[in-house]
Short mmCIF file of C-alpha atoms in Angstrom, two decimals:
data_model
loop_
_atom_site.label_atom_id
_atom_site.label_comp_id
_atom_site.label_asym_id
_atom_site.label_seq_id
_atom_site.Cartn_x
_atom_site.Cartn_y
_atom_site.Cartn_z
CA MET B 1 134.04 113.77 107.17
CA GLU B 2 136.67 113.85 104.60
CA LYS B 3 136.06 110.12 103.68
CA TYR B 4 132.62 111.23 101.97
CA GLN B 5 132.04 113.72 99.04
CA SER B 6 128.91 115.17 98.07
CA ILE B 7 127.62 114.85 94.26
CA SER B 8 128.39 118.10 92.49
CA ALA B 9 125.21 119.95 91.46
CA ILE B 10 124.64 120.79 87.78
CA ARG B 11 124.90 124.70 87.09
CA ASN B 12 121.55 125.11 85.57
CA THR B 13 120.52 128.66 85.91
CA ASN B 14 117.70 127.97 83.45
CA ARG B 15 115.81 125.29 85.20
CA SER B 16 112.38 125.15 84.20
CA TRP B 17 111.07 121.92 86.14
CA PRO B 18 110.37 123.66 89.54
CA ASP B 19 107.60 125.79 87.68
CA LYS B 20 105.81 122.67 86.23
CA GLY B 21 103.34 120.31 87.72
CA ILE B 22 102.48 116.57 86.93
CA THR B 23 99.17 116.67 84.75
CA GLN B 24 99.26 112.91 83.70
CA ALA B 25 100.66 109.67 84.62
CA PRO B 26 103.82 108.55 82.88
CA GLN B 27 104.25 105.35 80.99
CA TRP B 28 104.73 102.60 83.62
CA CYS B 29 106.95 99.60 83.34
CA SER B 30 107.24 97.16 86.11
CA VAL B 31 110.31 95.60 86.72
CA ASP B 32 109.06 93.34 89.38
CA LEU B 33 109.88 90.11 87.56
CA ARG B 34 113.45 91.05 86.94
CA ASP B 35 114.88 93.77 89.12
CA GLY B 36 112.45 92.79 92.03
CA ASN B 37 112.79 89.03 91.67
CA GLN B 38 116.63 89.18 91.63
CA ALA B 39 116.59 90.80 95.03
CA LEU B 40 114.64 88.15 96.64
CA VAL B 41 116.05 85.88 99.27
CA ASN B 42 114.05 82.89 97.48
CA PRO B 43 113.63 83.99 93.78
CA MET B 44 110.25 83.15 92.42
CA SER B 45 109.49 79.90 90.90
CA PRO B 46 107.98 79.88 87.51
CA GLU B 47 104.43 79.16 88.79
CA GLN B 48 104.99 82.38 91.22
CA LYS B 49 106.36 84.26 88.45
CA LEU B 50 103.46 83.65 85.95
CA LYS B 51 100.87 84.35 88.67
CA PHE B 52 102.60 87.86 89.47
CA PHE B 53 102.63 88.37 85.53
CA LYS B 54 99.04 87.94 85.37
CA MET B 55 98.29 90.22 88.41
CA LEU B 56 100.36 92.92 86.62
CA VAL B 57 98.57 92.60 83.50
CA ASN B 58 95.11 92.70 85.37
CA VAL B 59 96.34 95.70 87.09
CA GLY B 60 96.96 97.33 83.82
CA PHE B 61 100.60 97.39 83.24
CA ARG B 62 101.20 97.26 79.52
CA GLU B 63 105.16 97.19 79.71
CA ILE B 64 106.61 94.46 82.00
CA GLU B 65 110.28 93.62 82.25
CA ILE B 66 110.24 89.86 82.57
CA CYS B 67 113.81 88.55 83.01
CA PHE B 68 117.40 88.48 82.04
CA PRO B 69 117.08 85.24 79.73
CA SER B 70 120.78 85.24 78.67
CA ALA B 71 121.78 85.21 82.11
CA SER B 72 120.15 81.86 83.44
CA LYS B 73 118.30 78.93 82.27
CA ALA B 74 115.37 79.57 84.47
CA ASP B 75 114.82 82.98 82.96
CA TYR B 76 115.17 81.65 79.57
CA ASP B 77 112.68 78.99 80.17
CA PHE B 78 110.19 81.52 81.70
CA THR B 79 110.37 83.76 78.83
CA ARG B 80 109.51 80.65 76.35
CA LYS B 81 106.59 79.80 78.63
CA LEU B 82 104.99 83.18 78.41
CA ILE B 83 105.26 83.01 74.56
CA ASP B 84 104.64 79.27 73.61
CA GLU B 85 101.70 79.06 76.33
CA GLY B 86 100.01 82.39 74.93
CA HIS B 87 100.31 84.38 78.31
CA ILE B 88 101.22 87.80 76.72
CA PRO B 89 98.01 89.69 75.47
CA ARG B 90 98.34 91.58 72.27
CA ASP B 91 98.46 94.95 73.99
CA VAL B 92 101.28 94.11 76.46
CA THR B 93 105.12 94.52 75.83
CA VAL B 94 107.38 92.42 77.26
CA GLN B 95 110.79 93.67 78.21
CA ILE B 96 114.32 91.55 78.76
CA LEU B 97 117.53 92.77 79.96
CA THR B 98 120.87 91.94 78.16
CA GLN B 99 124.32 93.19 78.30
CA ALA B 100 126.17 94.38 75.14
CA ARG B 101 127.69 91.25 74.23
CA LYS B 102 127.16 89.51 70.99
CA HIS B 103 126.35 85.91 72.43
CA LEU B 104 124.07 87.35 75.00
CA ILE B 105 122.18 89.41 72.61
CA GLU B 106 121.76 86.46 70.32
CA LYS B 107 120.47 84.18 73.08
CA SER B 108 118.09 87.05 74.24
CA PHE B 109 116.50 87.09 70.71
CA ASP B 110 116.27 83.26 70.86
CA ALA B 111 114.52 83.46 73.89
CA LEU B 112 111.80 85.87 72.33
CA ARG B 113 111.26 83.83 69.29
CA GLY B 114 107.41 84.43 68.52
CA ALA B 115 107.29 87.67 70.65
CA LYS B 116 105.08 89.93 68.44
CA ARG B 117 106.41 93.09 70.54
CA ALA B 118 109.28 93.28 72.78
CA VAL B 119 111.92 95.73 74.25
CA ILE B 120 115.56 94.65 74.44
CA HIS B 121 117.14 96.63 77.33
CA LEU B 122 120.70 97.09 76.71
CA TYR B 123 122.91 98.50 79.43
CA ASN B 124 126.55 99.18 80.34
CA SER B 125 128.05 101.30 83.13
CA THR B 126 129.47 104.84 82.67
CA SER B 127 130.57 106.44 85.84
CA PRO B 128 133.92 107.17 86.53
CA ALA B 129 134.34 104.55 89.19
CA GLN B 130 133.00 101.72 87.09
CA ARG B 131 134.99 103.18 84.03
CA GLU B 132 138.14 103.55 85.92
CA ILE B 133 137.89 100.67 88.69
CA VAL B 134 135.86 97.84 87.24
CA PHE B 135 136.24 98.02 83.70
CA ARG B 136 139.56 100.28 83.17
CA LYS B 137 138.04 101.55 79.96
CA SER B 138 138.39 105.12 78.50
CA LYS B 139 135.31 106.98 77.77
CA LYS B 140 135.60 106.47 74.27
CA GLU B 141 135.88 102.72 74.74
CA ILE B 142 132.67 102.63 76.93
CA ILE B 143 130.81 104.57 74.11
CA ASP B 144 132.07 101.96 71.52
CA LEU B 145 130.72 99.23 73.95
CA ALA B 146 127.23 100.81 74.02
CA VAL B 147 127.15 101.53 70.04
CA ASP B 148 128.27 98.11 69.32
CA GLY B 149 125.89 96.70 71.40
CA ALA B 150 123.01 98.74 69.89
CA MET B 151 124.08 97.73 66.18
CA MET B 152 124.13 94.19 67.27
CA VAL B 153 120.54 94.39 68.59
CA ARG B 154 119.66 96.26 65.28
CA GLU B 155 121.07 93.43 63.31
CA CYS B 156 119.44 90.67 65.27
CA ALA B 157 116.04 92.81 65.23
CA GLN B 158 116.01 92.59 61.43
CA LYS B 159 115.87 89.02 61.61
CA HIS B 160 113.05 88.96 64.31
CA ASP B 161 109.67 88.11 63.12
CA GLY B 162 108.09 91.05 65.33
CA GLU B 163 108.61 94.48 66.33
CA ILE B 164 111.67 95.20 68.58
CA VAL B 165 112.16 98.55 70.62
CA LEU B 166 115.63 99.40 71.73
CA GLU B 167 115.99 100.58 75.34
CA TYR B 168 119.57 101.77 76.41
CA SER B 169 120.35 102.41 80.01
CA PRO B 170 123.76 104.03 81.03
CA GLU B 171 123.92 102.19 84.32
CA SER B 172 125.19 104.27 87.20
CA PHE B 173 123.83 107.27 85.44
CA SER B 174 123.33 109.35 88.59
CA GLN B 175 127.03 109.22 89.27
CA THR B 176 128.09 109.75 85.55
CA GLU B 177 129.10 113.17 84.33
CA VAL B 178 125.89 114.58 82.51
CA ALA B 179 127.69 115.69 79.64
CA PHE B 180 129.33 112.27 78.95
CA ALA B 181 125.81 110.68 79.79
CA SER B 182 124.39 112.86 77.08
CA GLU B 183 127.31 112.04 74.84
CA ILE B 184 126.74 108.14 75.04
CA CYS B 185 122.93 108.25 74.91
CA SER B 186 123.11 110.30 71.83
CA ALA B 187 125.55 107.96 70.18
CA VAL B 188 123.24 105.14 70.81
CA VAL B 189 120.36 106.99 69.30
CA GLU B 190 122.25 107.91 66.21
CA ALA B 191 123.56 104.46 65.94
CA TRP B 192 119.98 102.99 65.90
CA ALA B 193 118.89 105.58 63.62
CA PRO B 194 115.16 105.49 64.58
CA GLU B 195 112.82 106.04 61.63
CA GLU B 196 110.21 108.77 61.53
CA ASP B 197 107.57 106.47 63.40
CA GLU B 198 109.81 104.72 65.68
CA GLN B 199 111.22 105.63 69.16
CA VAL B 200 114.04 104.66 71.36
CA ILE B 201 113.94 104.41 74.96
CA ILE B 202 116.72 106.13 76.63
CA ASN B 203 116.31 104.89 80.52
CA LEU B 204 118.15 107.12 83.22
CA PRO B 205 118.91 105.08 86.38
CA SER B 206 119.79 106.15 89.58
CA THR B 207 121.49 102.83 90.02
CA VAL B 208 122.56 104.18 93.47
CA GLU B 209 120.81 107.21 95.01
CA VAL B 210 123.46 109.59 95.86
CA ALA B 211 121.95 113.10 95.95
CA SER B 212 118.82 114.77 96.83
CA PRO B 213 115.72 114.54 94.24
CA HIS B 214 116.46 118.01 92.95
CA VAL B 215 119.82 117.14 91.59
CA PHE B 216 118.32 113.91 89.94
CA ALA B 217 115.79 116.56 88.28
CA ASP B 218 118.63 118.76 87.21
CA GLN B 219 120.22 115.86 85.58
CA ILE B 220 117.10 114.59 83.69
CA GLU B 221 116.36 118.12 82.55
CA TYR B 222 119.90 118.31 81.09
CA MET B 223 119.34 115.17 79.30
CA HIS B 224 116.19 116.18 78.15
CA ARG B 225 117.63 119.26 76.22
CA THR B 226 120.67 117.95 74.90
CA ILE B 227 119.96 114.47 73.87
CA ALA B 228 120.22 113.69 70.17
CA GLN B 229 116.93 113.25 68.23
CA ARG B 230 114.75 114.16 71.31
CA ASP B 231 111.54 113.91 69.22
CA ARG B 232 112.33 110.33 68.63
CA VAL B 233 113.32 109.30 72.20
CA ILE B 234 111.11 108.11 75.13
CA LEU B 235 113.06 109.39 78.12
CA SER B 236 112.52 106.89 81.03
CA VAL B 237 113.94 106.86 84.72
CA HIS B 238 114.61 103.91 87.03
CA THR B 239 115.06 105.24 90.53
CA HIS B 240 116.45 103.38 93.45
CA ASN B 241 115.78 104.31 97.14
CA ASP B 242 119.20 104.56 98.83
CA ARG B 243 118.51 107.77 100.42
CA GLY B 244 114.56 107.00 100.92
CA CYS B 245 113.75 109.61 97.94
CA ALA B 246 113.08 107.08 94.65
CA VAL B 247 109.40 108.27 94.59
CA ALA B 248 110.32 111.97 94.96
CA ALA B 249 113.10 111.68 92.42
CA ALA B 250 110.99 110.15 89.95
CA GLU B 251 108.27 112.69 90.38
CA LEU B 252 110.67 115.51 90.01
CA ALA B 253 112.36 113.57 87.16
CA GLN B 254 108.67 113.88 85.24
CA LEU B 255 108.46 117.61 85.78
CA ALA B 256 112.16 117.67 84.02
CA GLY B 257 111.08 115.93 81.01
CA ALA B 258 110.84 112.10 81.94
CA GLN B 259 107.95 110.48 80.16
CA ARG B 260 108.15 106.79 81.55
CA VAL B 261 109.00 105.40 84.86
CA GLU B 262 110.16 101.93 85.74
CA GLY B 263 109.59 100.66 89.25
CA THR B 264 108.25 97.96 91.37
CA LEU B 265 105.08 97.26 93.41
CA PHE B 266 105.48 98.35 96.88
CA GLY B 267 109.31 99.48 96.10
CA ASN B 268 110.90 96.11 96.05
CA GLY B 269 114.25 95.57 94.50
CA GLU B 270 117.90 95.66 95.21
CA ARG B 271 119.34 97.16 98.57
CA THR B 272 116.71 99.60 99.63
CA GLY B 273 114.56 99.10 96.56
CA ASN B 274 113.21 101.02 93.61
CA ALA B 275 110.40 103.52 93.09
CA ASP B 276 107.08 102.22 94.54
CA LEU B 277 104.75 102.35 91.55
CA ILE B 278 101.63 101.64 93.66
CA THR B 279 102.65 104.83 95.75
CA MET B 280 103.38 106.84 92.41
CA ALA B 281 100.03 105.82 90.86
CA LEU B 282 98.03 106.65 93.99
CA ASN B 283 99.74 109.96 94.12
CA CYS B 284 98.29 110.70 90.86
CA PHE B 285 94.88 109.32 91.75
CA SER B 286 94.81 111.72 94.86
CA GLN B 287 95.65 114.78 92.81
CA GLY B 288 92.72 113.91 90.44
CA ILE B 289 94.95 112.34 87.60
CA ASP B 290 94.29 109.04 86.11
CA PRO B 291 96.84 106.65 87.10
CA LYS B 292 96.11 104.24 84.06
CA LEU B 293 96.33 101.58 86.63
CA SER B 294 93.49 99.41 88.38
CA LEU B 295 94.20 99.90 92.16
CA THR B 296 90.55 99.36 93.25
CA ASP B 297 91.23 96.22 95.10
CA LEU B 298 94.75 97.07 96.75
CA ALA B 299 94.36 94.01 99.05
CA TYR B 300 94.40 91.66 96.22
CA ILE B 301 97.68 93.01 94.67
CA GLU B 302 99.17 92.88 98.21
CA LYS B 303 98.01 89.29 98.40
CA VAL B 304 99.62 88.20 95.34
CA TYR B 305 102.72 90.14 96.00
CA SER B 306 103.39 88.61 99.61
CA GLU B 307 102.65 84.89 98.28
CA CYS B 308 105.04 85.36 95.14
CA THR B 309 107.78 87.35 96.85
CA GLU B 310 107.39 86.00 100.62
CA MET B 311 107.72 89.55 101.56
CA SER B 312 105.00 91.81 103.48
CA VAL B 313 104.00 95.26 103.33
CA SER B 314 104.62 97.61 106.27
CA PRO B 315 101.70 98.61 107.93
CA ARG B 316 102.97 102.15 107.69
CA HIS B 317 103.42 101.81 103.79
CA PRO B 318 101.79 104.64 101.86
CA TYR B 319 98.23 103.68 100.94
CA ALA B 320 98.60 99.84 101.42
CA GLY B 321 99.70 99.74 104.85
CA GLU B 322 97.22 98.31 107.36
CA LEU B 323 97.34 101.58 109.57
CA VAL B 324 97.74 104.52 107.26
CA PHE B 325 94.05 105.13 107.02
CA THR B 326 93.75 104.43 110.80
CA ALA B 327 93.35 107.22 113.46
CA PHE B 328 93.95 106.44 117.31
CA SER B 329 94.48 110.00 118.15
CA GLY B 330 91.24 111.66 119.70
CA SER B 331 91.61 115.09 117.90
CA HIS B 332 92.20 113.23 114.44
CA GLN B 333 89.14 110.76 115.09
CA ASP B 334 87.06 113.84 115.75
CA ALA B 335 88.23 115.58 112.45
CA ILE B 336 87.97 112.35 110.45
CA SER B 337 84.39 111.68 111.80
CA LYS B 338 83.16 115.29 111.09
CA GLY B 339 84.75 115.20 107.89
CA LEU B 340 83.09 111.77 106.74
CA ALA B 341 79.80 112.98 107.77
CA ASN B 342 80.21 116.13 105.93
CA TYR B 343 81.12 114.28 102.55
CA ASN B 344 78.26 111.87 102.97
CA GLU B 345 75.87 114.73 103.34
CA LYS B 346 77.24 116.88 100.67
CA GLY B 347 79.39 114.84 98.45
CA GLY B 348 81.56 116.67 95.69
CA VAL B 349 85.23 116.90 96.05
CA TRP B 350 86.88 114.59 98.76
CA ASN B 351 87.90 116.75 101.45
CA VAL B 352 88.14 114.75 104.90
CA PRO B 353 90.99 115.64 107.26
CA TYR B 354 93.71 113.25 107.50
CA LEU B 355 92.39 111.11 104.62
CA PRO B 356 94.06 112.08 101.37
CA ILE B 357 91.80 109.80 99.40
CA ASP B 358 88.83 107.73 100.03
CA PRO B 359 89.77 104.36 101.53
CA GLY B 360 86.76 102.78 99.80
CA ASP B 361 88.32 103.77 96.28
CA ILE B 362 91.12 101.11 96.81
CA GLY B 363 88.87 98.58 98.48
CA ARG B 364 89.75 99.26 101.97
CA SER B 365 87.12 98.64 104.81
CA TYR B 366 85.93 101.97 106.58
CA GLU B 367 85.94 99.75 109.74
CA ALA B 368 89.72 100.34 110.21
CA ILE B 369 89.63 104.03 109.89
CA ILE B 370 89.07 104.80 113.51
CA ARG B 371 90.37 102.31 116.07
CA ILE B 372 90.49 102.84 119.98
CA ASN B 373 92.95 102.48 122.51
CA SER B 374 94.03 104.57 125.42
CA GLN B 375 95.02 107.33 123.31
CA SER B 376 91.60 107.72 121.68
CA GLY B 377 88.95 110.12 122.68
CA LYS B 378 85.23 110.43 122.58
CA GLY B 379 84.81 111.43 118.96
CA GLY B 380 86.24 107.85 117.83
CA SER B 381 84.14 105.82 120.22
CA ALA B 382 80.94 107.52 118.89
CA TYR B 383 81.80 107.23 115.27
CA ILE B 384 82.16 103.56 115.79
CA LEU B 385 78.63 103.22 117.62
CA GLU B 386 77.13 104.97 115.11
CA GLN B 387 78.71 103.48 112.01
CA PHE B 388 78.69 99.71 113.10
CA TYR B 389 75.92 99.57 115.72
CA GLY B 390 73.38 102.51 114.75
CA PHE B 391 73.78 104.46 117.94
CA LYS B 392 73.80 108.30 117.40
CA VAL B 393 75.44 109.35 120.63
CA PRO B 394 74.44 113.00 121.49
CA LYS B 395 77.63 115.40 121.46
CA GLU B 396 77.04 116.51 124.92
CA MET B 397 77.52 112.83 126.12
CA GLY B 398 80.75 112.61 124.59
CA PRO B 399 82.73 113.02 127.48
CA GLU B 400 81.12 110.47 129.87
CA LEU B 401 81.29 108.08 126.70
CA GLY B 402 84.98 108.79 126.33
CA ALA B 403 85.78 108.42 129.92
CA ALA B 404 84.06 104.98 130.06
CA ILE B 405 85.76 103.68 126.84
CA GLN B 406 89.13 105.17 128.05
CA ARG B 407 88.80 103.18 131.40
CA CYS B 408 88.08 100.09 129.25
CA ALA B 409 91.17 100.54 127.22
CA ASP B 410 93.20 101.17 130.20
CA GLU B 411 92.23 97.86 131.86
CA LYS B 412 92.75 95.92 128.75
CA GLY B 413 96.11 97.50 127.98
CA ALA B 414 95.53 97.34 124.28
CA GLU B 415 93.37 98.20 121.45
CA LEU B 416 89.68 97.73 121.66
CA LEU B 417 87.89 95.73 119.21
CA HIS B 418 84.53 97.09 117.97
CA SER B 419 82.56 94.46 119.72
CA GLU B 420 84.57 95.32 122.99
CA ILE B 421 83.68 99.11 122.54
CA TYR B 422 79.77 98.26 122.19
CA GLU B 423 80.01 95.89 125.02
CA CYS B 424 81.52 98.65 127.28
CA PHE B 425 78.83 101.11 126.11
CA ARG B 426 76.08 98.61 126.61
CA LYS B 427 77.24 97.88 130.39
CA GLU B 428 78.00 101.36 131.04
CA PHE B 429 74.86 103.05 129.75
CA ILE B 430 72.14 100.88 128.53
CA ASN B 431 68.86 99.67 130.18
CA LEU B 432 70.54 99.86 133.54
CA SER B 433 69.22 98.18 136.69
CA GLY B 434 70.28 98.80 140.17
CA GLY B 435 69.16 100.83 143.00
CA CYS B 436 65.96 101.49 140.83
CA SER B 437 64.71 98.90 138.34
CA LEU B 438 61.70 99.31 136.09
CA VAL B 439 59.51 96.57 136.02
CA SER B 440 56.40 98.06 133.92
CA ILE B 441 54.94 101.05 133.14
CA GLU B 442 51.60 102.07 131.82
CA ASN B 443 50.26 105.51 130.81
CA GLN B 444 46.69 106.80 130.21
CA PRO B 445 45.45 110.22 128.81
CA LYS B 446 44.58 112.97 131.42
CA THR B 447 41.64 114.94 130.69
CA ARG B 448 40.74 118.46 131.73
CA HIS B 449 37.81 119.03 134.14
CA ASN B 450 34.26 119.35 132.24
CA THR B 451 35.93 118.45 129.12
CA ASP B 452 36.54 115.08 127.04
CA LYS B 453 39.78 116.53 125.43
CA PRO B 454 42.96 114.69 126.92
CA HIS B 455 45.52 117.03 128.35
CA GLY B 456 48.78 115.15 129.44
CA VAL B 457 48.96 111.75 131.00
CA ASN B 458 48.71 109.68 134.19
CA VAL B 459 51.30 106.91 134.63
CA LYS B 460 51.23 104.02 136.78
CA ALA B 461 54.73 102.18 137.08
CA THR B 462 55.75 99.24 138.92
CA VAL B 463 59.56 99.95 140.22
CA ILE B 464 61.92 97.84 142.38
CA ILE B 465 63.80 100.26 144.85
CA ASP B 466 66.66 98.47 146.90
CA GLY B 467 65.07 95.03 146.27
CA GLN B 468 61.44 96.17 147.17
CA SER B 469 58.71 96.33 144.68
CA ARG B 470 56.90 99.72 144.75
CA GLU B 471 53.65 100.77 142.83
CA ILE B 472 53.72 104.51 141.91
CA SER B 473 51.97 107.02 139.88
CA GLY B 474 52.11 110.67 138.82
CA SER B 475 50.56 112.93 136.38
CA GLY B 476 52.39 115.46 133.90
CA ASN B 477 52.61 116.94 130.38
CA GLY B 478 54.13 113.74 129.02
CA THR B 479 55.23 110.38 130.12
CA ILE B 480 58.71 111.49 131.22
CA ASP B 481 57.30 114.43 133.27
CA ALA B 482 54.49 112.31 134.57
CA PHE B 483 57.11 109.43 135.68
CA THR B 484 59.52 111.93 137.21
CA ARG B 485 56.76 113.08 139.43
CA ALA B 486 55.96 109.63 140.29
CA LEU B 487 59.52 109.05 141.49
CA LYS B 488 59.23 111.93 143.91
CA THR B 489 56.67 110.16 145.77
CA ILE B 490 59.39 107.64 146.80
CA ALA B 491 61.75 110.34 147.42
CA ILE B 492 63.61 110.05 144.11
CA ASP B 493 64.11 113.55 142.82
CA VAL B 494 65.51 114.09 139.41
CA LYS B 495 65.59 116.85 136.70
CA VAL B 496 65.91 116.10 132.82
CA LEU B 497 68.53 118.36 131.34
CA SER B 498 68.58 116.95 127.76
CA TYR B 499 66.88 114.27 125.71
CA SER B 500 67.00 112.88 122.09
CA GLU B 501 65.98 109.68 120.39
CA HIS B 502 66.15 107.78 117.00
CA SER B 503 65.08 104.58 115.44
CA LEU B 504 67.88 101.91 115.53
CA SER B 505 66.50 100.09 112.38
CA GLU B 506 63.95 100.19 109.72
CA GLY B 507 60.61 98.09 109.67
CA SER B 508 57.68 97.62 111.97
CA GLN B 509 59.73 95.88 114.61
CA ALA B 510 62.21 98.61 114.68
CA GLY B 511 64.27 99.22 117.78
CA ALA B 512 64.54 102.66 119.30
CA ALA B 513 67.05 104.28 121.22
CA ALA B 514 66.60 107.31 123.70
CA TYR B 515 69.57 109.46 125.35
CA MET B 516 68.79 111.32 128.38
CA CYS B 517 70.68 113.56 130.77
CA VAL B 518 69.29 113.89 134.27
CA GLN B 519 70.30 115.80 137.48
CA ARG B 520 69.87 113.66 140.38
CA GLY B 521 69.04 114.93 143.83
CA ASP B 522 72.65 114.80 144.78
CA GLY B 523 73.54 117.29 142.31
CA VAL B 524 75.42 114.90 140.01
CA SER B 525 74.44 114.91 136.24
CA ARG B 526 74.53 111.57 134.38
CA PHE B 527 73.65 110.17 130.92
CA GLY B 528 71.61 106.94 130.34
CA VAL B 529 70.61 105.24 127.36
CA GLY B 530 67.14 103.05 126.97
CA VAL B 531 66.57 100.54 124.13
CA ASP B 532 63.29 99.12 123.42
CA THR B 533 60.87 98.59 120.63
CA ASP B 534 58.68 101.23 121.92
CA ILE B 535 60.22 104.66 121.82
CA THR B 536 58.23 105.85 125.15
CA THR B 537 59.52 102.98 127.03
CA ALA B 538 63.04 103.45 125.62
CA SER B 539 63.06 107.04 127.08
CA VAL B 540 61.86 105.77 130.62
CA LYS B 541 64.62 103.24 130.56
CA ALA B 542 67.15 105.81 129.44
CA LEU B 543 65.89 108.06 132.55
CA VAL B 544 66.11 104.91 134.76
CA SER B 545 69.66 104.08 133.24
CA ALA B 546 70.86 107.61 134.14
CA ILE B 547 69.81 107.37 137.83
CA ASN B 548 71.58 104.04 138.19
CA ARG B 549 74.84 105.11 136.68
CA PRO B 550 77.73 105.58 139.23
#
């Protein structure tokens, strides 16, 4: 493996960032309309860019990098469109990118005419590979290029009718010697000479992510400690995802002193993309930190994103993916359903297994939390039947329910819809007829000898046994006891093992559900479910259903 070489770690025996925690959200800057847009197969049209811009404003972004106006007529015209048509709210700062060349800087300022506040993002590349191979310039020449660019921006800013903030990026910072990166950034700050109430943004990009996040954090902490006029510098990071660690690197960078994060929605951007600001913001939210962004309708954000970029969000994408709050595993389903029940009963701090945040807080439906396939268990089916159909299946009935649903899933060979789960439950358990069918039942109070006080009941019922109608009667302590005694008269011997009931809906016409487990004469125990407007009739139907189940 001599072809590749690891990035040298910084010798930092006094690093402090590992002992810190994120306590507040950073300043967010969306670069979707520039960095994300330039990485699209089909760049956004002006109409799509405007729609995306308005969505970013609605979500709460107050710094938005909109384009590279000196690089193309389309970007220049879009900048003018935003300003001339009044699309930029007073509390939103637009940011544009430019190289450190006089004619490009002047054209950038011309594009910004009338902007009340804007960030001019100046950059040049600083890594050894860029200096030596691409530009063939010395360190001093690279510093001079950056300083000259800053002074040209300062000169144009003095003529601009509005506030201009300088942002400087040593492109390829992650591959630049940290001492040199500090030197060039300090030279830019000193050249700009920020006044007491003025700040310069120094943006440190991992233009190519080449090391683990802890190495990037060490680089940021070095800059945080050594850069000139640190109190007048906003330290910003712009991480890329070449190693899949852009979010982690940006979060560790905050521990190391970064105050601002540039990134994109859902991590769009060149190559593997940038830091995903949706993930970062909701990481804050999950820790009880106000993300300073409104993410209560993530579906809306995803819809606009997909329409404008023609890209889709992965079903496994953190927080936003279709499946990230979904459990197919039986043990996960059981834990989630119990956790939700506990939270609904007690409230307080969110503490539901497998769900880092409440899906409802980002506009997600609870319908998708538990989904059933052949890998699912009894708990998931019971949850769906209760949440969406009102059936509170007893815990003891779980194994029979799970087996029935699994058979249906195996037969279909795919995920079961909620309606299919209910239909399987109905066919397998509810109001079953077959070998024994209930036609009618009537109960009358039974009285003790020589007293008018009722004691127990008499029942008269009409049942169909193997196709033949039979009239039966019996007496007992209650309707079920009397009915089981009546069944014995026609050689159907059953013993009730458990029973529960509940109302299915509110109101005078409410339905009732009863669940009964009986041991039949053959020694087999089965659950049955009865549904009726009358709870007594529902319980008898549950017993008959249990008799008829295979």
